[in-house]
Amino acid sequence: MSTDSSPETEIDISKKEILISSSEINQRVAQLGKEISADYQGRELHLVGVLNGAFIFLADLVRQINIPCQICFLQASSYKDQKVSSGEVTLMHNLDLRGKDVLVVEDIFDTGLTLKYVMEDLLRQKPNSIEACSLLNKKIPNKAEVTVKYIGFDIEDRFVVGYGLDFAERYREVPHIACLD
Ligand code: IMP
């Protein structure tokens, strides 16, 4: 009997190039956790994960941070099942971050439109401080003007999945970063 025959189901992810292994990710996430803990020593950090892509990164990162933290999420979407950004960002949250020290946690800083939009939105709540942390930074020209203080890895302009990142909601569970192109 035939099952789902959409093209995505035919991709054999185990045959795709591994760009960043899970042990490389673990090492880098531990370093980031140390750096962030040192920078926010004596303060309570409010981590805001950008769903869906940042859920695994945030879960691992928070366990490498050794200062008091609160964790919350907002939902952002801009890709709508495609490999190229639609350029339109929609946000959903009911956060109240007034006076808080906020670290926005993102899976990938590509065009930067999402992060710029998120940072501008959260800034309106008048946090005490706000910074961004992204696991990946795609090296592309003409990125949106937004400062990302903590970056896990710089990567070339390729479409990647795994460790929370998807293509049409698939491959988020893959433990490493793989290239789909
Ligand atoms: P930006 O607004 O172009 O920076 O894109 C940010 C969002 O697009 C990320 O949070 C991801 O969800 C998604 N995205 C960008 N590049 C990739 C990719 O290579 N693989 C999977 N998702 C991506």
Short mmCIF file of C-alpha atoms and ligand atoms in Angstrom, two decimals:
data_model
loop_
_atom_site.label_atom_id
_atom_site.label_comp_id
_atom_site.label_asym_id
_atom_site.label_seq_id
_atom_site.Cartn_x
_atom_site.Cartn_y
_atom_site.Cartn_z
CA MET A 1 0.00 0.00 0.00
CA SER A 2 1.39 3.43 -0.87
CA THR A 3 2.18 5.96 1.86
CA ASP A 4 2.97 9.69 1.64
CA SER A 5 4.62 10.29 -1.73
CA SER A 6 5.64 13.96 -1.32
CA PRO A 7 9.18 14.67 -2.63
CA GLU A 8 10.56 15.40 0.84
CA THR A 9 9.88 11.86 2.00
CA GLU A 10 12.29 10.59 -0.65
CA ILE A 11 15.32 12.41 0.77
CA ASP A 12 17.64 9.98 2.55
CA ILE A 13 19.06 12.25 5.22
CA SER A 14 21.74 9.69 6.16
CA LYS A 15 23.30 10.23 2.72
CA LYS A 16 23.46 14.01 3.08
CA GLU A 17 26.68 15.81 3.96
CA ILE A 18 27.19 16.39 7.69
CA LEU A 19 28.25 20.01 8.02
CA ILE A 20 28.51 20.07 11.82
CA SER A 21 28.60 16.88 13.89
CA SER A 22 26.68 16.48 17.13
CA SER A 23 29.92 16.40 19.14
CA GLU A 24 31.07 19.68 17.56
CA ILE A 25 27.68 21.17 18.43
CA ASN A 26 27.90 19.94 22.03
CA GLN A 27 31.38 21.43 22.48
CA ARG A 28 30.38 24.79 21.06
CA VAL A 29 27.14 24.96 23.04
CA ALA A 30 29.12 24.29 26.24
CA GLN A 31 31.49 27.18 25.36
CA LEU A 32 28.57 29.50 24.66
CA GLY A 33 26.94 28.54 27.96
CA LYS A 34 30.16 29.40 29.84
CA GLU A 35 30.54 32.72 28.05
CA ILE A 36 26.91 33.71 28.63
CA SER A 37 27.08 32.68 32.32
CA ALA A 38 30.18 34.84 32.82
CA ASP A 39 28.64 37.83 31.02
CA TYR A 40 25.41 37.74 33.06
CA GLN A 41 26.98 36.84 36.44
CA GLY A 42 24.89 38.23 39.32
CA ARG A 43 21.81 38.78 37.14
CA GLU A 44 18.78 36.71 36.21
CA LEU A 45 18.69 35.92 32.52
CA HIS A 46 15.45 35.65 30.52
CA LEU A 47 16.01 33.39 27.54
CA VAL A 48 13.49 33.82 24.74
CA GLY A 49 13.58 30.95 22.27
CA VAL A 50 12.35 31.57 18.74
CA LEU A 51 10.08 28.66 17.79
CA ASN A 52 10.13 26.30 16.20
CA GLY A 53 13.76 26.07 15.13
CA ALA A 54 15.48 27.03 18.41
CA PHE A 55 13.83 24.46 20.67
CA ILE A 56 16.71 21.96 20.75
CA PHE A 57 19.46 24.58 20.86
CA LEU A 58 17.76 26.41 23.74
CA ALA A 59 17.18 23.17 25.66
CA ASP A 60 20.88 22.26 25.39
CA LEU A 61 22.16 25.79 25.95
CA VAL A 62 20.19 26.38 29.14
CA ARG A 63 21.74 23.25 30.66
CA GLN A 64 25.19 24.78 30.09
CA ILE A 65 24.29 28.05 31.80
CA ASN A 66 25.03 28.18 35.52
CA ILE A 67 23.22 31.37 36.59
CA PRO A 68 19.49 31.75 37.39
CA CYS A 69 17.38 31.73 34.21
CA GLN A 70 13.81 31.97 33.11
CA ILE A 71 12.80 30.43 29.80
CA CYS A 72 10.04 31.41 27.45
CA PHE A 73 9.28 31.19 23.76
CA LEU A 74 7.78 33.14 20.95
CA GLN A 75 6.62 31.84 17.62
CA ALA A 76 8.04 33.36 14.45
CA SER A 77 7.51 32.26 10.91
CA SER A 78 8.78 33.50 7.59
CA TYR A 79 9.49 30.49 5.36
CA LYS A 80 6.16 28.72 4.85
CA ASP A 81 7.57 25.35 3.65
CA GLN A 82 10.04 26.88 1.21
CA LYS A 83 13.81 27.13 1.14
CA VAL A 84 13.79 30.89 0.55
CA SER A 85 12.47 33.42 3.04
CA SER A 86 9.06 34.87 2.18
CA GLY A 87 10.31 38.19 3.57
CA GLU A 88 7.23 38.49 5.75
CA VAL A 89 7.62 37.77 9.43
CA THR A 90 4.74 36.95 11.73
CA LEU A 91 5.17 36.80 15.51
CA MET A 92 3.04 35.29 18.25
CA HIS A 93 3.69 35.72 21.97
CA ASN A 94 2.31 37.15 25.19
CA LEU A 95 5.62 37.99 26.85
CA ASP A 96 6.23 40.76 29.38
CA LEU A 97 9.94 41.54 29.51
CA ARG A 98 9.95 45.02 31.01
CA GLY A 99 13.11 45.56 33.06
CA LYS A 100 14.45 42.05 32.32
CA ASP A 101 17.82 40.99 30.94
CA VAL A 102 16.79 39.25 27.74
CA LEU A 103 18.70 36.89 25.48
CA VAL A 104 16.88 35.96 22.27
CA VAL A 105 17.89 32.47 21.13
CA GLU A 106 17.58 31.71 17.42
CA ASP A 107 18.51 28.65 15.34
CA ILE A 108 19.95 30.45 12.32
CA PHE A 109 20.74 34.04 11.39
CA ASP A 110 20.14 34.00 7.64
CA THR A 111 18.84 37.25 6.11
CA GLY A 112 18.36 38.49 9.68
CA LEU A 113 14.83 39.69 8.96
CA THR A 114 13.30 37.46 11.63
CA LEU A 115 15.77 38.46 14.31
CA LYS A 116 15.51 42.15 13.46
CA TYR A 117 11.74 41.94 13.70
CA VAL A 118 11.87 40.01 16.98
CA MET A 119 14.42 42.36 18.57
CA GLU A 120 12.45 45.46 17.53
CA ASP A 121 9.23 43.94 18.87
CA LEU A 122 10.75 42.98 22.23
CA LEU A 123 12.60 46.31 22.59
CA ARG A 124 9.23 48.03 22.68
CA GLN A 125 8.64 46.23 26.00
CA LYS A 126 11.62 48.15 27.48
CA PRO A 127 13.77 45.29 28.77
CA ASN A 128 16.79 46.23 30.91
CA SER A 129 19.02 44.70 28.22
CA ILE A 130 18.54 42.63 25.10
CA GLU A 131 21.05 40.56 23.10
CA ALA A 132 20.80 37.76 20.58
CA CYS A 133 22.38 34.33 20.31
CA SER A 134 22.20 32.22 17.17
CA LEU A 135 23.54 28.71 16.70
CA LEU A 136 24.32 29.37 13.04
CA ASN A 137 25.20 32.44 11.02
CA LYS A 138 24.86 32.13 7.25
CA LYS A 139 27.49 34.12 5.40
CA ILE A 140 25.39 36.02 2.87
CA PRO A 141 25.53 39.63 1.65
CA ASN A 142 23.01 42.31 2.62
CA LYS A 143 21.97 40.93 5.97
CA ALA A 144 19.54 42.93 8.08
CA GLU A 145 21.24 45.29 10.52
CA VAL A 146 21.06 43.44 13.79
CA THR A 147 23.84 42.61 16.24
CA VAL A 148 24.10 38.98 17.24
CA LYS A 149 26.44 38.88 20.21
CA TYR A 150 26.74 35.10 20.50
CA ILE A 151 27.21 32.93 17.40
CA GLY A 152 27.83 29.19 17.41
CA PHE A 153 29.10 28.62 13.88
CA ASP A 154 29.51 30.64 10.69
CA ILE A 155 28.38 28.62 7.68
CA GLU A 156 28.31 29.12 3.92
CA ASP A 157 25.07 29.95 2.10
CA ARG A 158 23.60 26.44 2.01
CA PHE A 159 20.25 25.08 3.14
CA VAL A 160 20.74 23.11 6.33
CA VAL A 161 18.53 20.93 8.51
CA GLY A 162 18.81 19.08 11.81
CA TYR A 163 19.24 20.04 15.47
CA GLY A 164 15.88 21.81 15.33
CA LEU A 165 16.11 23.21 11.80
CA ASP A 166 13.60 21.92 9.30
CA PHE A 167 12.64 21.77 5.69
CA ALA A 168 8.82 21.74 5.43
CA GLU A 169 8.68 20.63 9.10
CA ARG A 170 10.92 17.60 8.48
CA TYR A 171 14.39 16.66 9.87
CA ARG A 172 14.25 18.70 13.09
CA GLU A 173 15.13 15.53 15.05
CA VAL A 174 18.40 14.88 13.17
CA PRO A 175 21.15 15.22 15.82
CA HIS A 176 23.68 16.99 13.57
CA ILE A 177 23.54 19.80 11.00
CA ALA A 178 23.19 18.35 7.48
CA CYS A 179 23.14 20.09 4.09
CA LEU A 180 20.08 19.48 1.95
CA ASP A 181 21.53 20.99 -1.24
P1 IMP B 1 15.98 34.95 8.36
O1 IMP B 1 14.82 35.78 8.75
O2 IMP B 1 16.23 34.94 6.88
O3 IMP B 1 17.26 35.24 9.15
O4 IMP B 1 15.58 33.46 8.65
C1 IMP B 1 15.39 33.02 9.91
C2 IMP B 1 14.58 31.76 9.93
O5 IMP B 1 14.51 31.08 8.67
C3 IMP B 1 15.27 30.80 10.86
O6 IMP B 1 14.81 30.96 12.17
C4 IMP B 1 14.94 29.45 10.28
O7 IMP B 1 13.76 28.97 10.84
C5 IMP B 1 14.73 29.69 8.80
N1 IMP B 1 15.94 29.33 8.00
C6 IMP B 1 16.84 30.14 7.44
N2 IMP B 1 17.81 29.45 6.80
C7 IMP B 1 17.49 28.15 7.01
C8 IMP B 1 18.13 26.91 6.61
O8 IMP B 1 19.19 26.85 5.97
N3 IMP B 1 17.50 25.79 7.02
C9 IMP B 1 16.34 25.78 7.74
N4 IMP B 1 15.73 26.90 8.13
C10 IMP B 1 16.31 28.07 7.77
#
